[in-house]
Every structure is written in structure tokens, then in C-alpha cells.
């Protein structure tokens, strides 16, 4: 079975041994309650325990939880941090400024907080810390002046914290235990850890991911990391209170992390970086061209060198800074390689070429970033579907425009003709037709009347109406779709994982080859040092597999966004890739192939001592408690017949659904069953005469259910459904794609065969219990081809879980379908499944094209460089050009979706 996208590319960091904290328990301790009248020194503690060996699956604030293959998390427990030590306070005279020590990586046993107050510790492993004569790495030197304890900040940070040398004044009373809430953007998990989501605007591609992964991977407070490069989001599971230390570690890499809540509040959800001025790049380009012109004119070399240095300084300092950070952290990314190559070119006197290569690289990076933003923001179109405001009825009866995010549940909202609907709701007054194409892809407007559901992002075509809000802005169907697609973007598809593994090997190998090319020929073959070092520098330029590593995520994200635009919600790249492999598609009948709105056609009373109306009444009473379409047809018909005469239904006690069979319950103290022929056989109520009557009705393509009491069958009820025209078209398209179809229905075999003949199904199986449907999917999987399952009921759950891809129909407004299916179709049009398969095959073709093209370009330039035919600027053009081509090729999937 295909690998699930619920298990993200999260890495687990080995949990370190929990160590005894001799001076008190500091886990999660961020603030102290001090006795009245004592002014505390204002230092912060961030002493988080080492993480437990646990993982969490979903990103914070997500409305969607993948519940089918990753069971739902347990209810999160409220945790309280209770400091057991008394802090010493210092008088306000003694401390004129707040003082914050960053104690990098030290231990804490014997760390006497009563003696020296609170320090903000950036890293959270404190067992065994001795403040007597230790080094505070990174300790800020300029900002604290303490009357009672001297810190000489002009020395090399050797602070002598001997016992009682750190006197902050009178001791405070022991603080009360505090319950610490996580920071905004951080949530507390059931296992006691916390999960924080950071938006990092500088995190554009796997280059930054590798740096962050290496930096945070060694921190004791970090348990798992999840990267969503397309949304520039990093989700970290960490020990309580460690969010600040995680952010501090990221900042050492030259990046600016913001907790997701704060970032969204500032940026309004935008994920594009602010525009940078172009003039420095233009000036650098002019200086590089001038350096080239000076060289051609035979003017002094120093003039060319000065112009080249000016060019590199103007446009290349960012690259050098990133390159130095990468080298310092033991990473050879494109910035490090380019920095080495340009520096090497200048050292061997290739001044004009060094400047031009840096300018071209900067231009290529800029264009590539713009192209990636197109893919990154592909889903932003969905976000813009819902208006920012809604017209809400006020308590005094007036109407006012209110921000959609502030509209409460139950509020009444008015929509005028041509307006977009701002939130999900239920229509309470007026009628109209609504264009749901932005969400479902349906081409025709849907008529809406009081009681009908309306959805955020859809368009009111004609009349004005009022609706009652049933979901706040953050939990509408549209919002859940957006969250699901963003979650899917962060999940790495199989091809992407392969490319990432290849890239981790490729760069070191090419770097080693470059070293050999620079050294071996001059030493062993008598070659020119200048020529072979230059060739090695060219190899460095093409050593970073940028085109290769960005080709897959851009293509997958474009495919996911294209599917969402068509009303197909795909839960991850793994399913987008697997869709092309489908060989069998198993389908439920009711509501999938048929309209799911059957009507009662026949009633046969078999009990001579009971009136037919009484039999119909008891059957309808049981049926009204079930949500199965067949039961609903029986209940609706009985309700229409009775009209306003008497109670609509009898009171049913002990009601119970019997999956694959029917229902049971008690009426007036007597037990009754309403179900199919299988139920009658199990209860021992079947007979030859009964079988003959049932067969006669089923031969007409009708579904038969029977009312049974403790001794006999009281009556038969026949129900018929109609086949959707779109089902016939969908089956034809699936067959044209080489996919065989099977219908698995709980209905009788006669009806199953009749529907199969009408639609063109290859294999029809009736009387299917949940375990039978599961067995059928296992059997089809045994034929060596991927199997998809389409369904939405309890009966379908085991088969959906076992299938390689589970499809849910009509997911708009249905939480369960969106949560549990691998692919959710936002309406009931079965033709979306062949559309999904075609998109999956198109995505695979683009992936193969991109990966093949990137590898061929690299191979060609490796050969040209070793042969002495490649130059540095050609290598930059090749690398940047390949990156732009694969990005553009991936974006074709978005254009195809329009």
C-alpha cells in the first residue's frame, strides 16, 4: 500500500537522558511570582527539560487532522509549572537595567538561583551547572550595571559566581506555583511538549532547510522538525518554553523567524518577501561591464580589479554572508560554493569574470525567487475567494459591515446579488441561485432555499438572502481546504525524497572532483595551475543541484493547486503521484453511482392481523432514526402520507444500526428490525415464499427492506434510485484510461447487476458487508495494481483505509470526508476521478522531464569543464537557466487547470 502523507518529513531527535536538577525543577519556568514590596531583577528563565521520545503529526492551528492512518491525538492535558525554589530578588536601586545571560549549552545541577537571580538560558540542558568560574558564551556586555555584584564585561566573560557573591538584596518569599500558557503561535501537546510554527521569510529552498535541520537537530530541546518550504513554514516540537531558544538558534543562521500567529497578524497571511530596490544590482552590473571593458582595452589591471571588487561588494555581500554561515555550519550550499568560486577567480586574476559571475548569479536568484513565488502563491487565489467583510445584522435590527474574521457563530448575514458569500451558513430567508464553481468546479449555479447550506467563497448569482453563520472564518469549508492544501504542500512525495537523497550525495562528490581537478593534473601531469584551478572553480559553480532539488516541489505544489482549482482536494504529493498507477477503482453504489435520493415504490403487508398503515408507520419510525438513503426514502414517503394527522413517528427506544444489515429498536416495548434479506436470514425469518417475493421486486432493479418482529416478517418495502448521467461518463473515461471498475454495494445482487449493466461496471458485487468490501479491495490489490476506493459511509471505512487511495464524494461541508479521505471531491461528480488520474499522469511526466533535464545539463557541463571548454559565466547561465526552465515547466500544470 502507498506510503501515507500523514507521516511528514519530520526528523526525530534522540531524547537525552533526563538529569536531576539539584537546585529545583525549572522545566518551563519563565517567570516568578515574588513577594510584595521586593523589586525583582527581571531576569527570565527558560529551563526546558530534555524532550520525551514522542512525536506529533499535525501543524499548529490546523483545522484538518489526518485521522484515518494517523489516529487522532488524545485530548491535550493542562500542565502547570511549579517552581520549587525561592528566587532571590534585588532592589530597584541595585538593578537599573534588565540583565539577560545567554548560557549556551551549560548544565544546571547546583545552579543556585537563590544566590544570583534569574538568567535567560538559550539552551535547555542544565544538569550539573556550577556558577563558580564559568564562561558565558555570547554574553551581552554592554547592558547591565549591578550594584551588588560586579561583572567585568571587558574581559573574556569569565564570571566568578562563587557562593553568595551574587547578592541581589533581600530574599523573596517562595513563589506560588504558576500555570504557564504557551506563547502565541505555540500549542501545548498531550505529552507535555509544545509545538511551535515559525514563518521564516528567508527559507526559500532546500539550501536553507539543510542549514536549519543541522542547527536545530543537535539541540536537546528539539524533538521533531517539519518543513514546508513552499509556505516558508517550520514546525518544531520541543520541550516547554524552548520556543525562544529555537528562534535564537535560527537567527544565528542569518534568518528571522516569527511565530506563525505574530507573522500572520503582521503580514495578513502574505508569504512574499518585501520588494528590494533594483538599483544596487544595476550598479553592480554596470561596474562588472566596465571591468570587462577595461580588460579588453588593455588598461591597467588595478582598474579592472577595483571595478570588479566594487561590483562584488554591491551585489555579492549577501551571498558571501550566507556562504560564510553555511561554511561555519559545515554545509556546502550554493552560496558557499559561489563564494568560493568568485573568491578563487579573483585570486587567480580573473577579475571581470568574477564580477560578472556574481552579477549573473544574483539576477538568476532574483528571477528564480519570483518564479517560485508563483508556485508558492498558487493557493493564494483560494484565499482571496472569501470577502474580507460581511453585512451583519446588529442587535437593534440595523445592518453593518463587519470584518469576516470577527463575525460570530449564529450571526445573521445578508448577501446581495453578485456578492461573494463570506462565511459558511444556513439560508434563513430569501431564495437565490449560487455559483459554487470556485469551490466545487460545478459549471451550473445551484438553487438555494431556506434550510440549504451556503459556503464561503461562492457567489450569489441573483436574489438577495439572509443566512445564519454556522462556521467562523477560520473554520469554513474554504479555510479547511486551504489548510489541507498547505499541509499537503509540506509533505514530501516519494520522488522528492529520492531527489533530496541524491542531492546530499551529489554536491560533496562534485566538490571532491573539483579538488582533484585543481591539484592532480598540475602535480602529476605538469599542467598549468592557472588553467586547472579555473576548471575546478567552474565545477564548483555547477556543483549545487539547485535545478534538481526545486524541480520536484514546484511540480508537486503546482499539481496540488491545479487539483484544488478543479474541486479536487488531494492530501499530499504521495497520492498525486500514486494516482497514475490506479488499475482498479472500487465504488459504492448509493450516492456515488446513483443520485442517493431513492424513492419508495412498493409496500407489501405480509401480516394479515395488522393494517398496512400500521406496518408502514412502524417501519418509518425505525427508518427516521437512520441516515441511510434507503431508510430516508421510507420515512419521507410515510411522512408525506400521514400529513398533519397524528404524530409523525413513534418513539423508538434502544435504537442501533447494524452495518450491512439494517437497524433495530423497540416500539411500545416490542422489538423490531428493519433491514435487508441477509438480516431476515440471520434472524431465522426467511422462507421460500419470502425469497420469491423479494426476487420479483429485485428483478426490477429495486432495493427491498423488510420490517421484522420477534416471530415473523411483517412487510416488504421496495425502494428505487436513479443513476447519474455523470456516472456513465465517468466510467467510460476510466475505461479509456485503462482503469477497471468494481461496484461494492450492500444492496442485493439483482439490483447490483442491473445498475452495473446500465453504467458499464466491470465487476458488480452485492450483499457486501464492511468486511466483504475490505476483502474485495484486498483481492483486487492482489492483482498487482493500485486500487482506489470511492465511498462515504460507515460500511466503506475499512475498504477506504485498505485501498491505496481513498476517495470521498461530496466533501464540501463534510468534516469527516475531508479529514479521512486521501482525495476529497468537493461535489458528487464522479468525473473528477478520471480528471485526477489525468492530472497525476501529467504531473509524473513533468517530474520526469524536469529531473532528466537537470541531470543532463549537469552531466554535459561536467564534461565540458573537465575538457577545458566551459567557463564560469557559462556555468552560471546553465545552472540558473536549468532552474528557471524546470520551474516554468512545473508551472504549466497551473495553466492547464484553467
PDB file of C-alpha atoms in Angstrom, residues 510-742:
ATOM      1  CA  UNK A 510      31.410  17.161  -7.318  1.00  0.00           C
ATOM      2  CA  UNK A 511      33.300  19.214  -4.716  1.00  0.00           C
ATOM      3  CA  UNK A 512      35.782  16.346  -4.306  1.00  0.00           C
ATOM      4  CA  UNK A 513      36.138  16.105  -8.092  1.00  0.00           C
ATOM      5  CA  UNK A 514      36.829  19.853  -8.234  1.00  0.00           C
ATOM      6  CA  UNK A 515      39.620  19.482  -5.673  1.00  0.00           C
ATOM      7  CA  UNK A 516      41.134  16.643  -7.661  1.00  0.00           C
ATOM      8  CA  UNK A 517      40.884  18.632 -10.911  1.00  0.00           C
ATOM      9  CA  UNK A 518      42.657  21.586  -9.267  1.00  0.00           C
ATOM     10  CA  UNK A 519      45.510  19.554  -7.781  1.00  0.00           C
ATOM     11  CA  UNK A 520      46.156  16.293  -9.654  1.00  0.00           C
ATOM     12  CA  UNK A 521      46.879  17.491 -13.240  1.00  0.00           C
ATOM     13  CA  UNK A 522      49.385  20.191 -12.181  1.00  0.00           C
ATOM     14  CA  UNK A 523      51.166  17.856  -9.761  1.00  0.00           C
ATOM     15  CA  UNK A 524      51.192  14.653 -11.768  1.00  0.00           C
ATOM     16  CA  UNK A 525      50.780  15.741 -15.397  1.00  0.00           C
ATOM     17  CA  UNK A 526      52.621  19.044 -15.390  1.00  0.00           C
ATOM     18  CA  UNK A 527      49.516  21.060 -16.239  1.00  0.00           C
ATOM     19  CA  UNK A 528      49.139  24.774 -15.675  1.00  0.00           C
ATOM     20  CA  UNK A 529      47.962  25.620 -12.176  1.00  0.00           C
ATOM     21  CA  UNK A 530      46.045  28.596 -13.506  1.00  0.00           C
ATOM     22  CA  UNK A 531      44.098  26.554 -16.083  1.00  0.00           C
ATOM     23  CA  UNK A 532      43.228  23.641 -13.826  1.00  0.00           C
ATOM     24  CA  UNK A 533      42.298  25.788 -10.821  1.00  0.00           C
ATOM     25  CA  UNK A 534      39.988  27.734 -13.136  1.00  0.00           C
ATOM     26  CA  UNK A 535      38.370  24.498 -14.295  1.00  0.00           C
ATOM     27  CA  UNK A 536      37.900  23.484 -10.689  1.00  0.00           C
ATOM     28  CA  UNK A 537      36.170  26.804  -9.980  1.00  0.00           C
ATOM     29  CA  UNK A 538      33.800  26.195 -12.882  1.00  0.00           C
ATOM     30  CA  UNK A 539      32.991  22.800 -11.388  1.00  0.00           C
ATOM     31  CA  UNK A 540      32.154  24.467  -8.079  1.00  0.00           C
ATOM     32  CA  UNK A 541      29.601  26.679  -9.811  1.00  0.00           C
ATOM     33  CA  UNK A 542      27.734  23.671 -11.176  1.00  0.00           C
ATOM     34  CA  UNK A 543      28.196  21.545  -8.045  1.00  0.00           C
ATOM     35  CA  UNK A 544      24.974  22.722  -6.392  1.00  0.00           C
ATOM     36  CA  UNK A 545      21.950  20.772  -7.668  1.00  0.00           C
ATOM     37  CA  UNK A 546      19.504  23.701  -7.455  1.00  0.00           C
ATOM     38  CA  UNK A 547      17.571  22.870 -10.617  1.00  0.00           C
ATOM     39  CA  UNK A 548      17.241  19.290  -9.449  1.00  0.00           C
ATOM     40  CA  UNK A 549      16.047  19.943  -5.917  1.00  0.00           C
ATOM     41  CA  UNK A 550      13.494  22.631  -6.818  1.00  0.00           C
ATOM     42  CA  UNK A 551      12.071  20.747  -9.789  1.00  0.00           C
ATOM     43  CA  UNK A 552      10.046  18.313  -7.681  1.00  0.00           C
ATOM     44  CA  UNK A 553       8.409  20.561  -5.047  1.00  0.00           C
ATOM     45  CA  UNK A 554       7.418  23.165  -7.651  1.00  0.00           C
ATOM     46  CA  UNK A 555       5.809  20.494  -9.804  1.00  0.00           C
ATOM     47  CA  UNK A 556       4.001  18.806  -6.918  1.00  0.00           C
ATOM     48  CA  UNK A 557       2.710  22.076  -5.470  1.00  0.00           C
ATOM     49  CA  UNK A 558       1.504  23.182  -8.898  1.00  0.00           C
ATOM     50  CA  UNK A 559      -0.308  19.882  -9.301  1.00  0.00           C
ATOM     51  CA  UNK A 560      -1.946  20.182  -5.874  1.00  0.00           C
ATOM     52  CA  UNK A 561      -3.090  23.732  -6.604  1.00  0.00           C
ATOM     53  CA  UNK A 562      -4.376  22.720 -10.038  1.00  0.00           C
ATOM     54  CA  UNK A 563      -6.409  19.932  -8.434  1.00  0.00           C
ATOM     55  CA  UNK A 564      -7.830  22.306  -5.809  1.00  0.00           C
ATOM     56  CA  UNK A 565      -8.955  24.685  -8.551  1.00  0.00           C
ATOM     57  CA  UNK A 566     -10.912  21.804 -10.079  1.00  0.00           C
ATOM     58  CA  UNK A 567     -12.632  20.961  -6.806  1.00  0.00           C
ATOM     59  CA  UNK A 568     -10.320  18.025  -6.055  1.00  0.00           C
ATOM     60  CA  UNK A 569      -8.635  18.148  -2.655  1.00  0.00           C
ATOM     61  CA  UNK A 570      -5.506  15.948  -2.683  1.00  0.00           C
ATOM     62  CA  UNK A 571      -3.946  15.315   0.727  1.00  0.00           C
ATOM     63  CA  UNK A 572      -0.336  15.154  -0.430  1.00  0.00           C
ATOM     64  CA  UNK A 573       2.143  14.587  -3.209  1.00  0.00           C
ATOM     65  CA  UNK A 574       2.261  10.872  -2.462  1.00  0.00           C
ATOM     66  CA  UNK A 575      -1.347  10.494  -3.657  1.00  0.00           C
ATOM     67  CA  UNK A 576      -0.831  12.825  -6.597  1.00  0.00           C
ATOM     68  CA  UNK A 577       1.998  10.556  -7.726  1.00  0.00           C
ATOM     69  CA  UNK A 578       0.176   7.291  -6.966  1.00  0.00           C
ATOM     70  CA  UNK A 579      -2.965   8.265  -8.884  1.00  0.00           C
ATOM     71  CA  UNK A 580      -1.329   7.437 -12.214  1.00  0.00           C
ATOM     72  CA  UNK A 581      -0.839   3.827 -11.070  1.00  0.00           C
ATOM     73  CA  UNK A 582      -4.515   3.055 -10.438  1.00  0.00           C
ATOM     74  CA  UNK A 583      -5.579  -0.185 -12.090  1.00  0.00           C
ATOM     75  CA  UNK A 584      -8.874  -0.768 -10.256  1.00  0.00           C
ATOM     76  CA  UNK A 585     -11.449   1.623  -8.864  1.00  0.00           C
ATOM     77  CA  UNK A 586     -14.000   0.168  -6.440  1.00  0.00           C
ATOM     78  CA  UNK A 587     -17.175   2.180  -5.930  1.00  0.00           C
ATOM     79  CA  UNK A 588     -20.088   2.202  -3.566  1.00  0.00           C
ATOM     80  CA  UNK A 589     -23.462   2.457  -5.315  1.00  0.00           C
ATOM     81  CA  UNK A 590     -25.740   4.727  -3.341  1.00  0.00           C
ATOM     82  CA  UNK A 591     -24.802   8.387  -3.702  1.00  0.00           C
ATOM     83  CA  UNK A 592     -21.757   7.535  -5.788  1.00  0.00           C
ATOM     84  CA  UNK A 593     -23.122   5.991  -8.979  1.00  0.00           C
ATOM     85  CA  UNK A 594     -26.725   6.903  -8.206  1.00  0.00           C
ATOM     86  CA  UNK A 595     -28.219  10.173  -7.018  1.00  0.00           C
ATOM     87  CA  UNK A 596     -28.501   8.804  -3.494  1.00  0.00           C
ATOM     88  CA  UNK A 597     -32.099  10.006  -3.235  1.00  0.00           C
ATOM     89  CA  UNK A 598     -34.177   6.885  -3.755  1.00  0.00           C
ATOM     90  CA  UNK A 599     -37.967   6.889  -3.518  1.00  0.00           C
ATOM     91  CA  UNK A 600     -40.271   4.244  -2.082  1.00  0.00           C
ATOM     92  CA  UNK A 601     -42.007   2.398  -4.910  1.00  0.00           C
ATOM     93  CA  UNK A 602     -43.785  -0.585  -3.293  1.00  0.00           C
ATOM     94  CA  UNK A 603     -45.278  -1.590   0.070  1.00  0.00           C
ATOM     95  CA  UNK A 604     -46.439  -5.173   0.717  1.00  0.00           C
ATOM     96  CA  UNK A 605     -48.083  -6.045   4.035  1.00  0.00           C
ATOM     97  CA  UNK A 606     -47.444  -9.682   4.963  1.00  0.00           C
ATOM     98  CA  UNK A 607     -49.137  -9.723   8.388  1.00  0.00           C
ATOM     99  CA  UNK A 608     -52.888 -10.211   7.977  1.00  0.00           C
ATOM    100  CA  UNK A 609     -53.651  -9.103  11.524  1.00  0.00           C
ATOM    101  CA  UNK A 610     -52.061  -5.655  11.105  1.00  0.00           C
ATOM    102  CA  UNK A 611     -53.227  -2.796   8.950  1.00  0.00           C
ATOM    103  CA  UNK A 612     -50.806  -1.813   6.158  1.00  0.00           C
ATOM    104  CA  UNK A 613     -50.755   1.749   7.549  1.00  0.00           C
ATOM    105  CA  UNK A 614     -49.606   0.450  10.937  1.00  0.00           C
ATOM    106  CA  UNK A 615     -46.823  -1.595   9.347  1.00  0.00           C
ATOM    107  CA  UNK A 616     -45.688   1.412   7.300  1.00  0.00           C
ATOM    108  CA  UNK A 617     -45.816   3.627  10.409  1.00  0.00           C
ATOM    109  CA  UNK A 618     -43.587   1.329  12.494  1.00  0.00           C
ATOM    110  CA  UNK A 619     -41.140   0.866   9.608  1.00  0.00           C
ATOM    111  CA  UNK A 620     -40.963   4.631   9.072  1.00  0.00           C
ATOM    112  CA  UNK A 621     -40.385   5.192  12.802  1.00  0.00           C
ATOM    113  CA  UNK A 622     -37.286   2.991  12.672  1.00  0.00           C
ATOM    114  CA  UNK A 623     -36.194   4.416   9.312  1.00  0.00           C
ATOM    115  CA  UNK A 624     -36.402   8.008  10.569  1.00  0.00           C
ATOM    116  CA  UNK A 625     -33.588   7.301  13.013  1.00  0.00           C
ATOM    117  CA  UNK A 626     -31.170   6.257  10.254  1.00  0.00           C
ATOM    118  CA  UNK A 627     -29.307   8.469   7.791  1.00  0.00           C
ATOM    119  CA  UNK A 628     -29.089   5.787   5.094  1.00  0.00           C
ATOM    120  CA  UNK A 629     -30.757   6.967   1.853  1.00  0.00           C
ATOM    121  CA  UNK A 630     -32.990   3.874   1.669  1.00  0.00           C
ATOM    122  CA  UNK A 631     -34.269   4.468   5.202  1.00  0.00           C
ATOM    123  CA  UNK A 632     -34.779   8.135   4.452  1.00  0.00           C
ATOM    124  CA  UNK A 633     -36.896   7.242   1.412  1.00  0.00           C
ATOM    125  CA  UNK A 634     -39.187   5.082   3.584  1.00  0.00           C
ATOM    126  CA  UNK A 635     -39.500   7.753   6.265  1.00  0.00           C
ATOM    127  CA  UNK A 636     -40.125  10.555   3.762  1.00  0.00           C
ATOM    128  CA  UNK A 637     -42.885   8.621   1.993  1.00  0.00           C
ATOM    129  CA  UNK A 638     -44.636   7.776   5.274  1.00  0.00           C
ATOM    130  CA  UNK A 639     -44.412  11.383   6.425  1.00  0.00           C
ATOM    131  CA  UNK A 640     -45.971  12.606   3.175  1.00  0.00           C
ATOM    132  CA  UNK A 641     -48.824  10.098   3.503  1.00  0.00           C
ATOM    133  CA  UNK A 642     -49.677  10.983   7.098  1.00  0.00           C
ATOM    134  CA  UNK A 643     -49.545  14.727   6.544  1.00  0.00           C
ATOM    135  CA  UNK A 644     -50.640  16.564   9.665  1.00  0.00           C
ATOM    136  CA  UNK A 645     -52.679  13.688  11.033  1.00  0.00           C
ATOM    137  CA  UNK A 646     -51.264  12.446  14.327  1.00  0.00           C
ATOM    138  CA  UNK A 647     -47.700  12.115  15.492  1.00  0.00           C
ATOM    139  CA  UNK A 648     -45.263  11.722  12.578  1.00  0.00           C
ATOM    140  CA  UNK A 649     -43.352   8.796  14.091  1.00  0.00           C
ATOM    141  CA  UNK A 650     -43.447   6.541  17.123  1.00  0.00           C
ATOM    142  CA  UNK A 651     -40.864   6.792  19.907  1.00  0.00           C
ATOM    143  CA  UNK A 652     -38.042   4.290  19.312  1.00  0.00           C
ATOM    144  CA  UNK A 653     -36.011   3.018  22.262  1.00  0.00           C
ATOM    145  CA  UNK A 654     -32.703   1.159  22.172  1.00  0.00           C
ATOM    146  CA  UNK A 655     -32.062   2.142  18.557  1.00  0.00           C
ATOM    147  CA  UNK A 656     -28.991   0.515  16.984  1.00  0.00           C
ATOM    148  CA  UNK A 657     -27.507   0.495  13.500  1.00  0.00           C
ATOM    149  CA  UNK A 658     -26.486  -2.921  12.137  1.00  0.00           C
ATOM    150  CA  UNK A 659     -23.829  -2.212   9.473  1.00  0.00           C
ATOM    151  CA  UNK A 660     -24.562  -4.003   6.219  1.00  0.00           C
ATOM    152  CA  UNK A 661     -27.892  -5.325   7.508  1.00  0.00           C
ATOM    153  CA  UNK A 662     -30.207  -2.577   8.784  1.00  0.00           C
ATOM    154  CA  UNK A 663     -31.383  -1.198  12.138  1.00  0.00           C
ATOM    155  CA  UNK A 664     -33.250  -2.355  15.218  1.00  0.00           C
ATOM    156  CA  UNK A 665     -35.141  -0.777  18.094  1.00  0.00           C
ATOM    157  CA  UNK A 666     -38.134  -1.109  20.391  1.00  0.00           C
ATOM    158  CA  UNK A 667     -41.570   0.465  19.886  1.00  0.00           C
ATOM    159  CA  UNK A 668     -44.063   0.273  22.740  1.00  0.00           C
ATOM    160  CA  UNK A 669     -41.873  -2.338  24.406  1.00  0.00           C
ATOM    161  CA  UNK A 670     -41.743  -4.677  21.384  1.00  0.00           C
ATOM    162  CA  UNK A 671     -38.555  -5.344  19.425  1.00  0.00           C
ATOM    163  CA  UNK A 672     -38.484  -4.641  15.682  1.00  0.00           C
ATOM    164  CA  UNK A 673     -35.878  -4.907  12.923  1.00  0.00           C
ATOM    165  CA  UNK A 674     -35.797  -3.058   9.609  1.00  0.00           C
ATOM    166  CA  UNK A 675     -33.260  -4.442   7.160  1.00  0.00           C
ATOM    167  CA  UNK A 676     -32.343  -6.498   4.143  1.00  0.00           C
ATOM    168  CA  UNK A 677     -32.760 -10.163   3.311  1.00  0.00           C
ATOM    169  CA  UNK A 678     -29.462 -11.043   4.977  1.00  0.00           C
ATOM    170  CA  UNK A 679     -30.902  -9.776   8.276  1.00  0.00           C
ATOM    171  CA  UNK A 680     -34.010 -11.918   7.820  1.00  0.00           C
ATOM    172  CA  UNK A 681     -31.847 -14.999   7.277  1.00  0.00           C
ATOM    173  CA  UNK A 682     -29.751 -14.269  10.373  1.00  0.00           C
ATOM    174  CA  UNK A 683     -32.900 -13.843  12.450  1.00  0.00           C
ATOM    175  CA  UNK A 684     -34.360 -17.077  11.115  1.00  0.00           C
ATOM    176  CA  UNK A 685     -37.341 -15.374   9.478  1.00  0.00           C
ATOM    177  CA  UNK A 686     -36.598 -16.300   5.860  1.00  0.00           C
ATOM    178  CA  UNK A 687     -38.785 -18.611   3.831  1.00  0.00           C
ATOM    179  CA  UNK A 688     -39.157 -19.778   0.237  1.00  0.00           C
ATOM    180  CA  UNK A 689     -42.250 -17.617  -0.227  1.00  0.00           C
ATOM    181  CA  UNK A 690     -40.420 -14.574   1.098  1.00  0.00           C
ATOM    182  CA  UNK A 691     -37.445 -15.213  -1.184  1.00  0.00           C
ATOM    183  CA  UNK A 692     -39.772 -15.434  -4.172  1.00  0.00           C
ATOM    184  CA  UNK A 693     -41.438 -12.096  -3.385  1.00  0.00           C
ATOM    185  CA  UNK A 694     -38.071 -10.385  -2.804  1.00  0.00           C
ATOM    186  CA  UNK A 695     -36.624 -11.776  -6.051  1.00  0.00           C
ATOM    187  CA  UNK A 696     -39.585 -10.473  -8.030  1.00  0.00           C
ATOM    188  CA  UNK A 697     -39.020  -6.932  -6.777  1.00  0.00           C
ATOM    189  CA  UNK A 698     -35.224  -7.062  -7.137  1.00  0.00           C
ATOM    190  CA  UNK A 699     -35.502  -8.225 -10.727  1.00  0.00           C
ATOM    191  CA  UNK A 700     -36.937  -4.775 -11.453  1.00  0.00           C
ATOM    192  CA  UNK A 701     -33.768  -3.158 -10.085  1.00  0.00           C
ATOM    193  CA  UNK A 702     -35.306  -2.246  -6.751  1.00  0.00           C
ATOM    194  CA  UNK A 703     -33.864  -2.452  -3.264  1.00  0.00           C
ATOM    195  CA  UNK A 704     -36.030  -4.399  -0.787  1.00  0.00           C
ATOM    196  CA  UNK A 705     -36.078  -3.978   3.000  1.00  0.00           C
ATOM    197  CA  UNK A 706     -38.409  -5.698   5.440  1.00  0.00           C
ATOM    198  CA  UNK A 707     -39.946  -4.989   8.810  1.00  0.00           C
ATOM    199  CA  UNK A 708     -39.450  -7.921  11.197  1.00  0.00           C
ATOM    200  CA  UNK A 709     -40.725  -8.541  14.700  1.00  0.00           C
ATOM    201  CA  UNK A 710     -39.888 -11.290  17.182  1.00  0.00           C
ATOM    202  CA  UNK A 711     -41.645 -14.021  15.163  1.00  0.00           C
ATOM    203  CA  UNK A 712     -42.193 -13.051  11.521  1.00  0.00           C
ATOM    204  CA  UNK A 713     -41.701 -10.639   8.636  1.00  0.00           C
ATOM    205  CA  UNK A 714     -44.450  -8.030   8.797  1.00  0.00           C
ATOM    206  CA  UNK A 715     -43.976  -6.262   5.470  1.00  0.00           C
ATOM    207  CA  UNK A 716     -41.768  -5.501   2.468  1.00  0.00           C
ATOM    208  CA  UNK A 717     -40.721  -2.068   1.232  1.00  0.00           C
ATOM    209  CA  UNK A 718     -39.158  -1.563  -2.205  1.00  0.00           C
ATOM    210  CA  UNK A 719     -37.035   1.485  -2.978  1.00  0.00           C
ATOM    211  CA  UNK A 720     -35.536   2.562  -6.312  1.00  0.00           C
ATOM    212  CA  UNK A 721     -32.737   5.005  -7.121  1.00  0.00           C
ATOM    213  CA  UNK A 722     -31.710   6.609 -10.410  1.00  0.00           C
ATOM    214  CA  UNK A 723     -28.262   6.552 -11.975  1.00  0.00           C
ATOM    215  CA  UNK A 724     -26.416   9.824 -12.544  1.00  0.00           C
ATOM    216  CA  UNK A 725     -25.648  10.668 -16.144  1.00  0.00           C
ATOM    217  CA  UNK A 726     -22.189  11.793 -14.996  1.00  0.00           C
ATOM    218  CA  UNK A 727     -21.559   8.281 -13.624  1.00  0.00           C
ATOM    219  CA  UNK A 728     -21.883   6.759 -17.080  1.00  0.00           C
ATOM    220  CA  UNK A 729     -19.463   9.333 -18.500  1.00  0.00           C
ATOM    221  CA  UNK A 730     -17.008   8.810 -15.630  1.00  0.00           C
ATOM    222  CA  UNK A 731     -16.948   5.031 -16.085  1.00  0.00           C
ATOM    223  CA  UNK A 732     -16.342   5.459 -19.824  1.00  0.00           C
ATOM    224  CA  UNK A 733     -13.429   7.831 -19.130  1.00  0.00           C
ATOM    225  CA  UNK A 734     -11.934   5.464 -16.553  1.00  0.00           C
ATOM    226  CA  UNK A 735     -12.064   2.584 -19.012  1.00  0.00           C
ATOM    227  CA  UNK A 736     -10.407   4.787 -21.640  1.00  0.00           C
ATOM    228  CA  UNK A 737      -7.593   5.379 -19.137  1.00  0.00           C
ATOM    229  CA  UNK A 738      -7.159   1.636 -18.684  1.00  0.00           C
ATOM    230  CA  UNK A 739      -8.751   1.506 -15.224  1.00  0.00           C
ATOM    231  CA  UNK A 740     -11.195  -1.303 -14.460  1.00  0.00           C
ATOM    232  CA  UNK A 741     -14.182  -0.713 -12.189  1.00  0.00           C
ATOM    233  CA  UNK A 742     -15.918  -2.723  -9.475  1.00  0.00           C
TER     234      UNK A 742
END
